Amino acid sequence: MDFNEQNLAIRLSGKRIGNNIHFFTEVESTNDVLFKLARDSAPHGTVVIAECQTKGKGRLNRQWQSPPGCNIYASIALRPAMEPVYAPQITLMTGVAVADLLSEYCAGAVTLKWPNDVHIKGKKVCGILAEMSASARGGVDFIVVGIGINVNIRKKDFDESIRNMATSLTEEAGHNISRLDLTVKLFDRFDDLYTRLLKSGFGSIKDAWLAYCDMVGKQARVIFNNDIESGKVLGIDDFGALVISDEKGKIKRVVAGDASLVKG
Ligand code: BTN
């Protein structure tokens, strides 16, 4: 078992993301732990990693299945000089970092689904949950980016409710993957793209995101609470919204919800 605090600390030593690491055998949610640490001034690049979560959080108040011994549950604290309206760019950038990484193991099979799911052959392998604290002066104080990757979990071990929609890297690549190596590569790729985002803007990251997204040009439906928006997907905008054209050709921005492609 090489996935432990000592080995992570050695491999992440001196890096911008992960030099300051907090590793737990069990937490309720790595995002919640890191949110508290960031409120108490944890620096940019601090990470929380856990072997398992008892209340792993997904989007829209869902749970994230987080058993021990097989997956990655990690949260990263960022302190970008950025207006809060642009914070969704960080979530999209994280999706590109994960998609780049997983493509090393499953070339050509990784896709991104708005707003932030990473899929392999149409099944969800990773979820991303970013949570922000705005400063009193109107900027971003910090953002906690939570990343859950199904690495070595086997299909039979997923909850029945998600078994047909979820997958893991080992199921798709056909062999076990080192969580230690994967975590180090994830943070390196994340840091490359984060640096690029802040230096050069969202343009090339948006292009990379769209290249991974298999929804563009297709009919989609987005459900949020009791609202349903349908239309042809045109792309995303600089605020992370999905841009669609409805049946009358009216252009609409959708800012939250569950998207699915409409067959037919
Ligand atoms: C989703 O797709 O619904 C988002 C899932 C995010 C799960 C990760 S696991 C690490 C971090 N801690 C949490 O409680 N959630 C995120």
Coordinates of C-alpha atoms and ligand atoms in Angstrom, one line a residue:
M1 CA 0.0 0.0 0.0
D2 CA 2.0 3.0 -1.2
F3 CA -1.0 5.5 -0.9
N4 CA -0.2 7.0 2.4
E5 CA 0.7 10.3 4.0
Q6 CA 4.4 9.7 4.0
N7 CA 4.7 8.8 0.3
L8 CA 2.4 11.6 -0.7
A9 CA 4.4 14.1 1.3
I10 CA 7.7 13.0 -0.3
R11 CA 6.3 13.1 -3.9
L12 CA 4.6 16.4 -3.4
S13 CA 7.3 18.1 -1.5
G14 CA 8.2 21.6 -2.9
K15 CA 5.3 21.6 -5.4
R16 CA 2.8 24.5 -5.6
I17 CA -0.1 22.2 -5.3
G18 CA 0.3 19.6 -2.5
N19 CA 3.4 20.8 -0.6
N20 CA 1.1 21.5 2.3
I21 CA -0.9 18.2 2.6
H22 CA -3.4 16.9 5.2
F23 CA -4.0 13.2 4.9
F24 CA -6.8 11.5 6.8
T25 CA -7.9 7.9 7.1
E26 CA -11.5 9.0 7.3
V27 CA -13.3 12.3 7.1
E28 CA -16.9 13.3 6.5
S29 CA -15.9 15.3 3.4
T30 CA -12.5 16.5 2.2
N31 CA -14.1 19.7 0.9
D32 CA -15.6 20.5 4.3
V33 CA -12.3 19.9 6.1
L34 CA -10.4 22.1 3.7
F35 CA -13.0 24.8 3.7
K36 CA -12.4 25.2 7.5
L37 CA -8.6 25.1 7.0
A38 CA -8.9 27.8 4.3
R39 CA -11.1 30.0 6.5
D40 CA -8.3 29.7 9.1
S41 CA -5.8 31.0 6.5
A42 CA -4.4 27.7 4.9
P43 CA -2.3 28.9 2.0
H44 CA -2.9 28.5 -1.7
G45 CA -2.1 24.9 -2.8
T46 CA -3.0 23.3 0.5
V47 CA -4.6 19.9 -0.2
V48 CA -6.7 17.5 1.8
I49 CA -6.8 13.8 0.8
A50 CA -8.7 11.0 2.5
E51 CA -8.8 7.2 2.3
C52 CA -12.5 7.4 2.6
Q53 CA -15.4 9.8 3.2
T54 CA -18.5 9.2 5.3
K55 CA -20.4 12.1 3.8
G56 CA -18.8 12.7 0.5
K57 CA -20.6 15.6 -1.2
G58 CA -21.7 15.6 -4.8
R59 CA -23.4 18.4 -6.8
L60 CA -26.9 19.4 -6.1
N61 CA -26.8 18.0 -2.6
R62 CA -26.1 14.5 -3.7
Q63 CA -23.8 12.0 -2.0
W64 CA -20.5 10.9 -3.5
Q65 CA -19.8 7.2 -2.9
S66 CA -16.5 7.1 -1.1
P67 CA -15.4 3.7 0.1
P68 CA -11.8 3.1 1.4
G69 CA -8.8 1.5 -0.3
C70 CA -9.6 2.2 -4.0
N71 CA -10.3 5.7 -5.1
I72 CA -9.0 9.3 -4.9
Y73 CA -10.9 11.9 -2.8
A74 CA -9.0 15.1 -2.8
S75 CA -9.6 18.8 -2.3
I76 CA -7.3 21.7 -3.3
A77 CA -7.4 25.3 -1.9
L78 CA -6.8 28.1 -4.3
R79 CA -6.5 31.8 -3.8
P80 CA -6.9 33.3 -7.3
A81 CA -7.0 37.1 -7.9
M82 CA -10.3 36.7 -9.7
E83 CA -13.8 38.1 -9.7
P84 CA -16.3 35.5 -8.4
V85 CA -18.3 35.5 -11.7
Y86 CA -15.3 33.8 -13.3
A87 CA -14.9 31.1 -10.7
P88 CA -16.7 28.5 -12.9
Q89 CA -13.6 28.7 -15.2
I90 CA -11.7 26.9 -12.4
T91 CA -14.2 24.0 -12.4
L92 CA -14.0 23.7 -16.2
M93 CA -10.2 23.9 -16.1
T94 CA -10.2 21.1 -13.5
G95 CA -12.3 18.9 -15.9
V96 CA -9.7 19.4 -18.6
A97 CA -6.8 18.5 -16.2
V98 CA -8.6 15.3 -15.2
A99 CA -9.5 14.5 -18.8
D100 CA -5.9 15.0 -19.9
L101 CA -4.7 12.7 -17.1
L102 CA -7.2 9.9 -17.7
S103 CA -6.5 10.1 -21.5
E104 CA -3.1 8.7 -20.7
Y105 CA -4.8 5.5 -19.6
C106 CA -7.8 5.4 -22.0
A107 CA -6.7 7.4 -25.0
G108 CA -9.7 8.7 -27.1
A109 CA -12.4 7.5 -24.7
V110 CA -12.6 10.4 -22.2
T111 CA -15.3 13.0 -22.6
L112 CA -16.5 16.0 -20.5
K113 CA -20.2 16.6 -19.8
W114 CA -21.3 20.0 -18.7
P115 CA -21.0 21.2 -16.1
N116 CA -18.2 19.1 -14.6
D117 CA -18.5 15.3 -15.1
V118 CA -15.6 13.3 -16.6
H119 CA -16.8 10.2 -18.5
I120 CA -15.1 7.2 -20.0
K121 CA -17.1 5.6 -22.8
G122 CA -20.2 7.4 -21.6
K123 CA -19.9 6.4 -17.9
K124 CA -19.0 8.8 -15.1
V125 CA -15.5 8.2 -13.7
C126 CA -14.9 11.5 -11.9
G127 CA -16.9 14.3 -10.3
I128 CA -15.8 17.8 -9.4
L129 CA -17.3 20.1 -6.8
A130 CA -15.9 23.6 -6.4
E131 CA -17.0 25.7 -3.4
M132 CA -16.1 29.4 -3.1
S133 CA -15.8 31.9 -0.3
A134 CA -16.0 35.5 -1.5
S135 CA -14.1 38.3 0.3
A136 CA -15.8 41.3 1.8
R137 CA -14.2 43.4 -0.9
G138 CA -16.1 41.5 -3.6
G139 CA -13.2 39.3 -4.9
V140 CA -12.6 35.6 -4.4
D141 CA -11.2 34.8 -0.9
F142 CA -10.6 31.2 -1.7
I143 CA -12.0 28.3 -3.7
V144 CA -12.0 24.7 -2.6
V145 CA -11.9 22.3 -5.6
G146 CA -13.0 18.8 -4.7
I147 CA -12.1 16.0 -7.0
G148 CA -13.4 12.4 -6.7
I149 CA -11.9 9.8 -9.1
N150 CA -13.1 6.2 -9.3
V151 CA -9.7 4.6 -9.7
N152 CA -9.6 0.9 -8.6
I153 CA -13.2 0.3 -7.5
R154 CA -14.8 -2.6 -9.3
K155 CA -18.2 -2.4 -11.0
K156 CA -19.8 -4.9 -8.5
D157 CA -18.9 -2.6 -5.6
F158 CA -20.7 0.5 -6.9
D159 CA -24.1 1.2 -5.2
E160 CA -26.8 -0.4 -7.3
S161 CA -28.3 3.0 -8.0
I162 CA -25.3 4.1 -10.0
R163 CA -23.8 0.8 -11.2
N164 CA -24.9 1.2 -14.7
M165 CA -23.9 4.9 -15.0
A166 CA -20.5 4.8 -13.2
T167 CA -17.2 3.3 -14.1
S168 CA -13.6 3.3 -12.8
L169 CA -10.2 3.7 -14.4
T170 CA -9.3 0.1 -13.6
E171 CA -12.6 -1.2 -15.3
E172 CA -11.7 0.7 -18.4
A173 CA -7.9 0.4 -18.5
G174 CA -8.0 -3.3 -17.6
H175 CA -5.4 -3.1 -14.8
N176 CA -4.9 -1.6 -11.4
I177 CA -3.6 2.0 -11.3
S178 CA -1.3 3.5 -8.6
R179 CA -3.3 6.1 -6.7
L180 CA 0.0 7.7 -5.6
D181 CA 1.2 8.2 -9.2
L182 CA -2.2 9.3 -10.3
T183 CA -2.5 11.9 -7.5
V184 CA 0.9 13.4 -8.2
K185 CA 0.2 13.6 -11.9
L186 CA -3.2 15.1 -11.3
F187 CA -1.8 17.9 -9.2
D188 CA 1.0 18.6 -11.7
R189 CA -1.5 18.8 -14.6
F190 CA -3.8 20.9 -12.5
D191 CA -1.0 23.4 -11.6
D192 CA 0.0 23.7 -15.3
L193 CA -3.5 24.6 -16.4
Y194 CA -4.2 26.8 -13.4
T195 CA -1.0 28.8 -14.2
R196 CA -2.0 29.0 -17.8
L197 CA -5.5 30.2 -16.9
L198 CA -4.2 33.0 -14.8
K199 CA -1.4 34.1 -17.2
S200 CA -3.1 33.7 -20.6
G201 CA -6.9 33.6 -19.8
F202 CA -9.6 31.1 -20.5
G203 CA -9.4 30.9 -24.3
S204 CA -7.2 27.8 -24.8
I205 CA -8.7 26.0 -21.8
K206 CA -12.2 26.6 -23.2
D207 CA -11.1 25.2 -26.5
A208 CA -9.6 22.1 -24.8
W209 CA -12.8 21.7 -22.8
L210 CA -15.0 21.9 -25.9
A211 CA -12.7 19.4 -27.7
Y212 CA -13.4 16.8 -24.9
C213 CA -17.2 17.7 -24.8
D214 CA -19.4 15.4 -26.9
M215 CA -22.5 17.5 -26.5
V216 CA -21.8 20.3 -28.9
G217 CA -24.1 20.4 -31.9
K218 CA -26.5 17.9 -30.3
Q219 CA -29.9 18.3 -28.8
A220 CA -29.8 18.4 -25.0
R221 CA -32.1 18.8 -22.1
V222 CA -31.1 20.5 -18.8
I223 CA -33.1 20.0 -15.7
F224 CA -32.7 22.2 -12.7
N225 CA -35.3 22.0 -9.8
N226 CA -38.6 22.2 -11.7
D227 CA -37.2 24.0 -14.8
I228 CA -36.4 22.3 -18.0
E229 CA -34.4 23.9 -20.8
S230 CA -34.0 22.2 -24.2
G231 CA -32.1 23.0 -27.3
K232 CA -29.1 22.5 -29.5
V233 CA -25.8 22.9 -27.6
L234 CA -23.7 25.7 -29.1
G235 CA -20.9 25.7 -26.5
I236 CA -20.0 27.3 -23.2
D237 CA -19.4 31.0 -22.4
D238 CA -16.7 32.6 -20.3
F239 CA -18.8 32.4 -17.2
G240 CA -19.1 28.6 -17.4
A241 CA -22.7 28.6 -18.6
L242 CA -24.0 26.2 -21.3
V243 CA -25.1 28.1 -24.4
I244 CA -28.1 26.5 -26.2
S245 CA -30.3 27.5 -29.1
D246 CA -34.0 26.6 -28.4
E247 CA -36.5 25.3 -31.0
K248 CA -37.3 28.9 -32.0
G249 CA -33.6 29.7 -32.5
K250 CA -33.4 31.8 -29.4
I251 CA -30.0 31.7 -27.7
K252 CA -30.1 30.9 -24.0
R253 CA -27.6 30.5 -21.2
V254 CA -28.1 27.8 -18.7
V255 CA -26.1 28.2 -15.5
A256 CA -26.9 25.1 -13.5
G257 CA -28.6 21.7 -13.7
D258 CA -28.3 18.2 -15.0
A259 CA -27.7 17.9 -18.7
S260 CA -28.5 14.9 -20.9
L261 CA -28.6 14.4 -24.6
V262 CA -32.0 13.9 -26.3
K263 CA -32.1 11.0 -28.6
G264 CA -34.0 11.2 -31.9
Ligands
BTN1 C1 -20.3 15.5 -8.5 O1 -20.1 15.0 -9.6 O2 -21.5 15.4 -8.1 C2 -19.2 16.0 -7.7 C3 -18.5 15.0 -6.8 C4 -17.4 15.5 -6.1 C5 -16.8 14.5 -5.1 C6 -15.5 15.0 -4.5 S1 -14.7 13.7 -3.6 C7 -13.6 14.9 -2.9 C8 -14.4 16.1 -2.6 N1 -15.0 16.0 -1.2 C9 -16.3 15.9 -1.3 O3 -17.1 15.8 -0.3 N2 -16.7 16.0 -2.6 C10 -15.6 16.1 -3.5

